[in-house]
XYZ file of C-alpha atoms in Angstrom:
564
model
C -26.644 10.814 42.183
C -27.944 7.705 43.912
C -28.088 4.060 42.964
C -31.290 2.054 42.778
C -30.413 -1.213 44.513
C -32.604 -3.646 42.497
C -31.117 -2.413 39.241
C -27.608 -2.490 40.689
C -28.035 -6.093 41.736
C -29.399 -6.969 38.316
C -26.365 -5.611 36.477
C -23.506 -6.154 38.938
C -20.878 -8.444 37.481
C -19.461 -11.277 39.551
C -16.532 -13.552 38.893
C -18.844 -16.284 37.663
C -20.357 -13.927 35.082
C -16.893 -12.929 33.922
C -15.950 -16.559 33.413
C -19.059 -16.999 31.282
C -17.843 -14.246 28.952
C -14.997 -14.345 26.445
C -12.273 -13.113 28.843
C -10.554 -14.506 31.933
C -8.571 -11.404 32.963
C -10.458 -8.238 33.908
C -8.217 -5.626 35.494
C -7.981 -2.083 36.763
C -4.762 -0.090 36.679
C -4.325 2.400 39.527
C -2.251 5.570 39.014
C -2.893 8.028 41.827
C -1.370 7.621 45.269
C -4.630 8.294 47.058
C -4.953 5.470 49.547
C -8.527 6.151 50.795
C -9.945 6.370 47.277
C -8.058 3.303 46.095
C -9.172 1.392 49.173
C -12.763 2.181 48.215
C -12.092 1.092 44.627
C -10.572 -2.215 45.731
C -13.617 -2.958 47.864
C -15.999 -2.143 45.018
C -14.024 -3.944 42.311
C -15.847 -7.307 42.615
C -19.069 -5.569 41.538
C -17.354 -4.941 38.196
C -15.965 -8.455 37.782
C -12.389 -7.256 38.374
C -9.898 -10.015 39.174
C -6.535 -8.232 39.048
C -4.980 -4.828 39.689
C -1.834 -3.094 38.491
C -0.276 -0.554 40.874
C 1.473 1.982 38.632
C 2.577 5.553 37.900
C 2.193 7.835 40.921
C 1.247 4.904 43.127
C 4.191 2.693 42.151
C 6.712 2.797 39.314
C 10.167 3.326 40.835
C 11.581 0.312 42.640
C 14.325 2.195 44.463
C 11.904 4.854 45.656
C 9.687 2.120 47.088
C 12.545 0.218 48.712
C 13.852 3.395 50.354
C 10.515 4.686 51.641
C 8.722 3.216 54.648
C 5.674 5.329 53.789
C 5.414 3.930 50.264
C 5.914 0.392 51.509
C 3.160 0.948 54.073
C 0.729 2.204 51.393
C 1.442 -0.540 48.856
C 1.353 -3.363 51.371
C -1.891 -2.034 52.865
C -3.589 -1.815 49.456
C -2.154 -5.198 48.559
C -3.637 -6.655 51.741
C -7.061 -5.274 50.772
C -6.722 -6.921 47.366
C -5.678 -10.183 49.051
C -8.815 -10.055 51.201
C -10.887 -9.770 48.014
C -8.835 -12.586 46.437
C -7.810 -10.193 43.662
C -4.301 -10.493 42.225
C -2.105 -7.386 42.233
C 0.940 -6.537 40.113
C 3.638 -3.870 40.440
C 4.572 -1.711 37.449
C 8.305 -1.248 36.842
C 10.465 0.571 34.268
C 13.887 -0.278 32.934
C 16.259 1.311 32.869
C 15.323 3.424 35.912
C 17.353 4.632 38.893
C 20.637 3.197 37.633
C 23.617 4.216 39.832
C 26.391 6.349 38.400
C 28.868 3.462 38.543
C 26.947 1.854 35.668
C 26.857 5.001 33.537
C 29.036 6.565 30.861
C 28.762 10.332 30.657
C 28.962 12.157 27.341
C 29.179 15.907 26.949
C 26.557 17.247 24.538
C 26.766 20.660 22.914
C 24.078 23.174 23.784
C 22.701 23.115 20.228
C 22.417 19.314 20.022
C 18.895 18.591 18.692
C 18.550 15.839 21.254
C 18.332 18.579 23.890
C 15.453 20.297 22.086
C 11.856 20.653 23.197
C 10.985 17.658 21.031
C 13.519 15.586 22.973
C 12.018 16.669 26.276
C 8.519 15.868 25.003
C 9.650 12.422 23.873
C 11.261 11.650 27.211
C 14.844 11.542 25.964
C 17.667 11.518 28.499
C 20.938 12.053 26.665
C 24.496 12.465 27.798
C 24.399 9.906 30.626
C 24.167 6.462 29.058
C 23.689 3.216 30.945
C 26.626 0.869 30.317
C 24.915 -2.385 29.476
C 28.266 -3.963 28.610
C 29.165 -3.934 32.308
C 28.269 -7.466 33.544
C 27.781 -6.160 37.084
C 24.724 -4.186 35.910
C 22.618 -7.300 35.379
C 23.490 -8.683 38.806
C 22.527 -5.330 40.330
C 19.132 -5.496 38.592
C 18.621 -9.088 39.645
C 19.179 -8.200 43.299
C 16.872 -5.190 42.966
C 13.953 -7.389 41.920
C 14.730 -10.035 44.514
C 14.513 -7.337 47.182
C 11.274 -5.989 45.722
C 9.477 -9.332 45.660
C 10.788 -10.210 49.116
C 9.122 -6.998 50.357
C 5.848 -7.873 48.564
C 5.426 -11.616 49.045
C 1.735 -11.680 48.049
C 2.151 -9.688 44.808
C 1.060 -11.659 41.746
C 4.017 -10.412 39.704
C 5.477 -7.492 37.801
C 4.557 -5.418 34.757
C 7.681 -4.372 32.850
C 7.563 -1.354 30.548
C 10.557 -0.083 28.599
C 9.575 3.401 27.434
C 9.255 6.628 29.432
C 12.078 5.405 31.634
C 15.256 7.152 32.722
C 17.152 5.416 29.921
C 15.485 3.498 27.108
C 17.152 0.158 26.497
C 16.446 0.273 22.751
C 18.002 3.714 22.112
C 21.756 3.938 21.422
C 21.788 7.532 22.637
C 20.752 6.351 26.103
C 22.399 2.943 26.426
C 25.973 1.879 25.660
C 25.985 -1.668 24.320
C 27.608 -3.819 21.658
C 24.308 -5.661 21.321
C 21.468 -4.705 18.927
C 18.261 -3.311 20.500
C 16.161 -6.525 20.197
C 18.838 -8.462 22.071
C 18.945 -5.826 24.818
C 15.179 -5.984 25.241
C 15.376 -9.777 25.426
C 18.126 -9.730 28.085
C 16.360 -7.251 30.380
C 12.965 -8.948 30.045
C 14.447 -12.410 30.558
C 16.262 -11.237 33.682
C 13.043 -9.915 35.236
C 11.200 -13.059 34.106
C 13.740 -15.317 35.811
C 13.310 -13.469 39.107
C 9.495 -13.557 39.051
C 9.576 -17.209 38.027
C 11.758 -18.008 41.036
C 9.127 -16.346 43.242
C 6.275 -18.268 41.548
C 4.787 -15.071 40.148
C 4.070 -13.783 36.634
C 5.635 -11.268 34.264
C 3.453 -9.001 32.155
C 5.570 -7.398 29.432
C 4.180 -4.145 28.059
C 4.366 -3.080 24.429
C 4.511 0.719 24.462
C 6.653 2.562 21.926
C 6.676 5.878 20.094
C 7.980 4.721 16.720
C 7.274 1.746 14.403
C 10.938 0.660 14.428
C 10.861 0.382 18.229
C 7.872 -1.956 17.951
C 9.803 -4.066 15.454
C 12.609 -4.441 17.982
C 10.083 -5.528 20.617
C 8.441 -8.097 18.321
C 11.828 -9.652 17.571
C 12.625 -9.869 21.282
C 9.390 -11.439 22.480
C 9.583 -14.179 19.851
C 12.485 -15.623 21.870
C 11.015 -15.113 25.344
C 9.215 -17.876 27.297
C 5.579 -18.427 26.397
C 4.269 -18.035 29.947
C 4.925 -14.290 29.770
C 1.759 -12.212 29.273
C 2.036 -9.475 26.637
C 0.149 -6.223 27.301
C -0.676 -3.852 24.432
C -2.519 -0.572 24.370
C -5.627 -0.377 22.240
C -3.974 1.977 19.729
C -0.352 2.383 18.732
C 1.849 4.627 20.859
C -0.358 7.002 22.835
C -3.997 6.783 23.895
C -5.444 8.377 20.771
C -8.902 7.689 19.302
C -7.619 8.484 15.813
C -4.533 6.285 15.802
C -4.836 2.819 14.233
C -5.091 -0.241 16.494
C -1.834 -1.762 17.668
C -0.779 -4.132 14.845
C 0.603 -6.601 17.405
C -2.893 -7.480 18.604
C -3.243 -11.228 18.162
C 0.349 -11.653 16.985
C 2.300 -12.849 20.018
C 2.614 -16.536 19.193
C 1.546 -18.854 21.985
C 1.759 -16.186 24.666
C -1.328 -14.808 26.366
C -2.178 -11.209 25.559
C -4.197 -8.503 27.274
C -5.274 -5.060 26.111
C -4.688 -1.815 28.010
C -7.455 0.709 27.220
C -7.977 3.973 29.061
C -11.122 4.178 31.179
C -10.319 7.612 32.547
C -9.564 10.866 30.778
C -6.407 10.212 28.728
C -8.300 11.070 25.536
C -10.298 13.940 27.032
C -9.602 17.654 27.488
C -9.149 17.160 31.221
C -10.603 15.411 34.243
C -13.303 18.096 34.350
C -16.391 17.898 32.156
C -18.192 14.736 31.084
C -16.618 11.976 29.016
C -18.486 8.744 28.325
C -16.455 6.697 25.846
C -18.879 3.784 25.702
C -18.779 3.169 21.935
C -14.984 3.353 21.949
C -14.711 0.797 24.748
C -17.083 -1.538 22.923
C -15.074 -1.299 19.699
C -11.871 -2.324 21.392
C -13.357 -5.063 23.546
C -14.700 -6.551 20.328
C -11.209 -6.310 18.875
C -9.746 -7.981 21.973
C -12.125 -10.896 21.487
C -11.499 -11.086 17.743
C -7.716 -11.178 18.268
C -8.056 -13.930 20.902
C -6.864 -11.940 23.877
C -7.468 -13.325 27.360
C -8.646 -10.014 28.765
C -7.924 -6.360 29.391
C -6.779 -3.968 32.084
C -8.345 -0.538 32.045
C -6.648 2.606 33.310
C -9.014 3.474 36.131
C -8.698 6.958 37.607
C -10.357 8.078 40.837
C -9.694 11.823 40.891
C -13.182 12.779 41.885
C -14.526 13.271 45.406
C -17.233 10.674 44.849
C -15.722 8.628 42.053
C -18.426 5.970 42.024
C -21.174 8.585 41.839
C -19.492 10.689 39.149
C -20.440 10.559 35.477
C -16.965 9.217 34.632
C -17.920 5.986 36.407
C -19.897 5.074 33.298
C -16.609 4.061 31.669
C -15.857 1.552 34.424
C -19.393 0.277 34.118
C -19.245 -0.002 30.325
C -15.920 -1.832 30.528
C -17.409 -4.388 32.895
C -20.451 -4.925 30.674
C -18.465 -5.295 27.449
C -15.953 -7.602 29.108
C -18.893 -9.923 29.692
C -20.564 -9.285 26.313
C -18.675 -7.242 23.687
C -21.726 -7.229 21.410
C -23.999 -5.488 23.892
C -25.824 -2.498 22.410
C -24.263 0.869 23.257
C -27.614 2.544 23.911
C -28.535 -0.265 26.296
C -25.407 0.399 28.331
C -26.157 4.127 28.511
C -29.747 3.529 29.591
C -28.833 0.853 32.122
C -26.165 3.051 33.652
C -28.467 6.069 33.850
C -31.137 3.897 35.499
C -28.677 3.083 38.285
C -28.299 6.755 39.171
C -31.419 8.715 38.142
C -35.230 8.488 38.128
C -36.605 6.536 35.164
C -38.238 9.638 33.660
C -34.830 11.321 33.337
C -32.991 8.299 31.900
C -33.568 8.946 28.151
C -32.408 12.559 28.413
C -29.299 11.789 30.453
C -28.338 8.864 28.238
C -28.690 11.112 25.180
C -26.670 13.940 26.736
C -23.769 11.741 27.798
C -23.664 9.759 24.565
C -22.569 12.911 22.696
C -19.534 13.415 24.924
C -17.384 10.933 23.024
C -17.826 13.009 19.859
C -17.359 16.223 21.839
C -14.072 15.142 23.388
C -12.598 13.321 20.383
C -13.379 16.121 17.930
C -12.876 18.913 20.435
C -9.414 18.010 21.639
C -8.114 16.686 18.305
C -7.793 18.570 15.018
C -9.219 16.458 12.204
C -7.745 13.505 14.045
C -4.348 15.074 14.870
C -2.837 15.690 18.307
C -1.491 19.206 18.879
C -2.227 19.775 22.559
C -3.232 17.547 25.443
C -5.129 18.965 28.417
C -7.053 22.102 27.482
C -4.716 25.091 27.602
C -1.883 23.224 29.316
C 0.518 23.569 26.364
C -0.820 26.850 24.950
C 2.233 28.599 26.322
C 4.598 26.096 24.702
C 4.794 26.757 20.945
C 7.395 24.043 20.145
C 5.117 21.444 21.778
C 2.041 21.998 19.651
C 3.971 22.825 16.496
C 6.134 19.684 16.628
C 3.259 17.387 17.596
C 1.688 17.435 14.159
C 4.800 15.554 13.035
C 5.703 13.793 16.279
C 2.187 12.310 16.580
C 2.016 11.585 12.862
C -0.629 9.107 11.760
C 1.171 8.525 8.495
C 4.156 6.842 10.152
C 1.765 4.125 11.363
C -0.689 3.882 8.464
C 1.471 4.758 5.430
C -1.767 6.150 3.997
C -1.006 8.998 1.546
C -4.149 10.811 2.720
C -2.698 11.008 6.246
C 0.548 12.458 4.872
C -1.359 15.024 2.833
C -3.337 16.121 5.877
C -0.209 16.262 8.030
C 1.459 18.583 5.520
C -1.745 20.564 5.177
C -1.936 21.281 8.894
C 1.444 22.994 8.673
C 0.396 24.943 5.597
C -3.414 24.963 5.328
C -5.417 26.396 2.471
C -8.832 28.021 2.894
C -10.712 24.749 2.385
C -8.764 22.922 5.087
C -9.039 25.901 7.426
C -12.816 25.815 6.960
C -12.885 22.107 7.843
C -10.898 22.723 11.016
C -13.258 25.456 12.192
C -16.350 23.515 11.146
C -15.250 20.589 13.300
C -15.133 22.879 16.346
C -18.515 24.391 15.430
C -20.000 20.897 15.396
C -18.543 20.249 18.838
C -20.192 23.401 20.192
C -23.514 22.343 18.658
C -23.268 18.927 20.308
C -22.542 20.459 23.722
C -25.545 22.764 23.375
C -27.735 19.797 22.415
C -26.615 17.953 25.538
C -27.346 20.989 27.691
C -30.856 20.990 26.213
C -31.226 17.338 27.236
C -30.148 18.209 30.773
C -32.739 20.978 30.902
C -35.406 18.469 29.842
C -34.274 16.074 32.563
C -34.157 18.786 35.230
C -37.815 18.479 36.269
C -37.172 14.894 37.424
C -33.922 15.522 39.300
C -33.008 16.733 42.727
C -30.790 19.836 42.907
C -27.932 17.555 43.985
C -28.362 15.422 40.872
C -28.818 18.335 38.486
C -25.943 20.571 39.546
C -22.996 18.321 38.528
C -24.673 17.439 35.234
C -25.104 21.094 34.315
C -21.646 22.051 35.531
C -19.963 19.326 33.490
C -21.579 20.518 30.267
C -21.062 24.197 31.103
C -17.368 23.370 31.393
C -17.419 21.593 28.024
C -19.165 24.539 26.361
C -16.584 27.002 27.641
C -13.770 24.663 26.570
C -15.237 24.109 23.102
C -15.650 27.839 22.500
C -12.071 28.514 23.590
C -10.764 25.698 21.394
C -12.611 27.125 18.395
C -10.828 30.467 18.688
C -7.489 28.790 19.367
C -8.019 26.788 16.181
C -8.835 29.911 14.186
C -5.816 31.794 15.544
C -3.221 29.053 15.093
C -4.244 27.799 11.682
C -4.874 31.285 10.304
C -1.352 32.132 11.484
C -0.129 29.110 9.499
C -1.969 30.440 6.424
C -0.457 33.875 7.001
C 3.039 32.382 7.171
C 2.440 31.062 3.658
C 0.449 34.054 2.389
C 0.935 37.179 4.548
C -2.181 38.954 3.342
C -4.671 41.124 5.195
C -7.462 38.531 5.119
C -5.404 35.956 7.018
C -4.048 38.583 9.403
C -7.577 39.754 10.252
C -8.651 36.208 11.158
C -5.711 35.875 13.526
C -6.379 39.264 15.112
C -10.079 38.532 15.534
C -9.490 35.106 17.105
C -6.881 36.475 19.503
C -9.176 39.314 20.536
C -11.962 36.814 21.266
C -9.613 34.655 23.321
C -8.580 37.707 25.340
C -12.234 38.585 25.893
C -12.953 35.057 27.166
C -9.842 35.243 29.332
C -11.313 38.315 31.037
C -14.914 37.074 31.391
C -16.132 37.925 34.896
C -17.314 34.964 36.924
C -15.822 32.354 34.570
C -12.853 30.785 36.287
C -12.236 27.497 34.491
C -8.488 27.175 34.106
C -7.712 30.446 35.841
C -4.225 30.655 37.341
C -4.459 32.517 40.687
C -0.855 33.687 40.281
C -1.371 35.423 36.927
C -5.135 35.933 36.818
C -5.196 34.409 33.305
C -7.011 31.333 32.079
C -5.352 28.378 30.340
C -2.170 30.213 29.300
C -4.248 32.310 26.910
C -1.984 35.285 27.547
C 1.123 33.300 26.562
C -0.490 31.963 23.409
C -1.644 35.436 22.349
C 1.827 36.851 22.966
C 3.408 34.057 20.907
C 1.077 34.511 17.954
C 1.573 38.272 17.903
C 5.346 37.886 18.041
C 5.244 35.491 15.116
C 3.093 37.843 13.085
C 5.546 40.681 13.780
C 8.657 38.563 13.085
C 7.726 36.355 10.166
C 11.228 35.495 8.936
C 12.557 34.605 12.384
C 9.404 32.599 13.092
C 9.846 30.601 9.886
C 13.466 29.884 10.791
C 12.383 28.624 14.195
C 9.700 26.439 12.604
C 12.279 24.845 10.325
C 14.606 24.213 13.258
C 11.864 22.595 15.347
C 10.903 20.239 12.528
C 14.523 19.328 11.825
C 15.072 18.422 15.471
C 11.851 16.428 15.606
C 12.723 14.432 12.494
C 16.133 13.577 13.946
C 14.571 12.284 17.158
C 12.128 10.130 15.225
C 15.066 8.445 13.437
C 15.292 5.494 15.831
C 18.264 3.793 14.203
C 20.474 6.868 14.509
C 19.528 7.545 18.138
């Protein structure tokens, strides 16, 4: 792809344009520790109106690791210096409790059959049996010194982003922290400690609202009501995980006098994988409108740069759309698609490419999800992990957030589908396949106007999506027919399972198709493990049902926040 400079200049966003829009904070969040690619992103950021960065995840999220590594300090300080040159603020992402020394821990022996050691516990990031002793007053002084050392090492950082989940020990869970204090008070104490340190250094604290269960969010809301008003609150677009079918975070617009920013994903969190096309333009618009309507001061998008030429890859459309909607949330979606395509392709090809990419939001959101429910994440990644996808119908429940009886009915139906629901599940995947084929037709129509270098990645991205959609259809047939067979072990249901598994095996063995192929096993996407699991369950129905009951019991216990 190539950019057409006049059009680029017409649509590039500057800081002055951002200030003319409804938001004052426009950020990118960096995850990957890939210094050359991030250096390029930092230099290009002003074109997108970006005025702050968050260094997080693989780039930075463990303070002790950073303080003990000259290489990590070199990388962060170099990237920070590039941001300083652009006059763009940069924040460091930290977790608590993380990397707590043994002298502040209380060890508890757990039995091997404790449900908190189950697959559901692992999935939920639980760390039991080694609690942090928050009643030890020396712990808080240790944390205070940790953050003093961090900010002394990074004197030009704009501040810290504090997140409390997916940490070594979660401050709001009794199974992971020993304390006489209730969870809201613990959250308040830890956040206030970090706030006091950043305040001393004339920097800012961004406090992140990210929790798995509604009760955890209640604890957080109680804590922030007491915290100083110059803390910025950061919320995802949806509750809990990045999920296009989850409801919006109910805390949007409900943080008192504090400023609030939204954290949407601009990468591939909601997609099958980093491969294949994914243009979530309508989704980004919807949530930037919500950010404006709930009086937020801005947003920080998760910006991934996996690709060799990230700013010439189709995924760049999400960065572009974010920048446009930050300036004008009411901008027409089709206009954004056409304008983006005009930056990269000849004008004759623009309508076809815009049409092809517009379908990818439907393709990804209906392809990866199952009537709006999360069972697996990246395509095939968890197909060899039965407890993961079985428990996730409950663990990623929509009902716990919406309290809508229809969501509860569907949740129960996915565990025990009837023929009508099974037909809906398969029909959804058939529609996805149809949409991919329609986009491939658009690419063929655009081909006459494109160079081979422009055409090849477009075709490859949709070829990948077609293969993925066809695999997901047979996975859907096999798994949900197996659920029907568990309820009614008749020949009709058994034949559907057998047919779907046979088709998956045939696709696994397709010559010349290597998407997801493991060079160690020769198999694609853990298809062999999934097939083996389904056949075992069909041959051992009673034992399989007992295991199902045990998995759900363990999952329900973990979701009981007040008893954990």
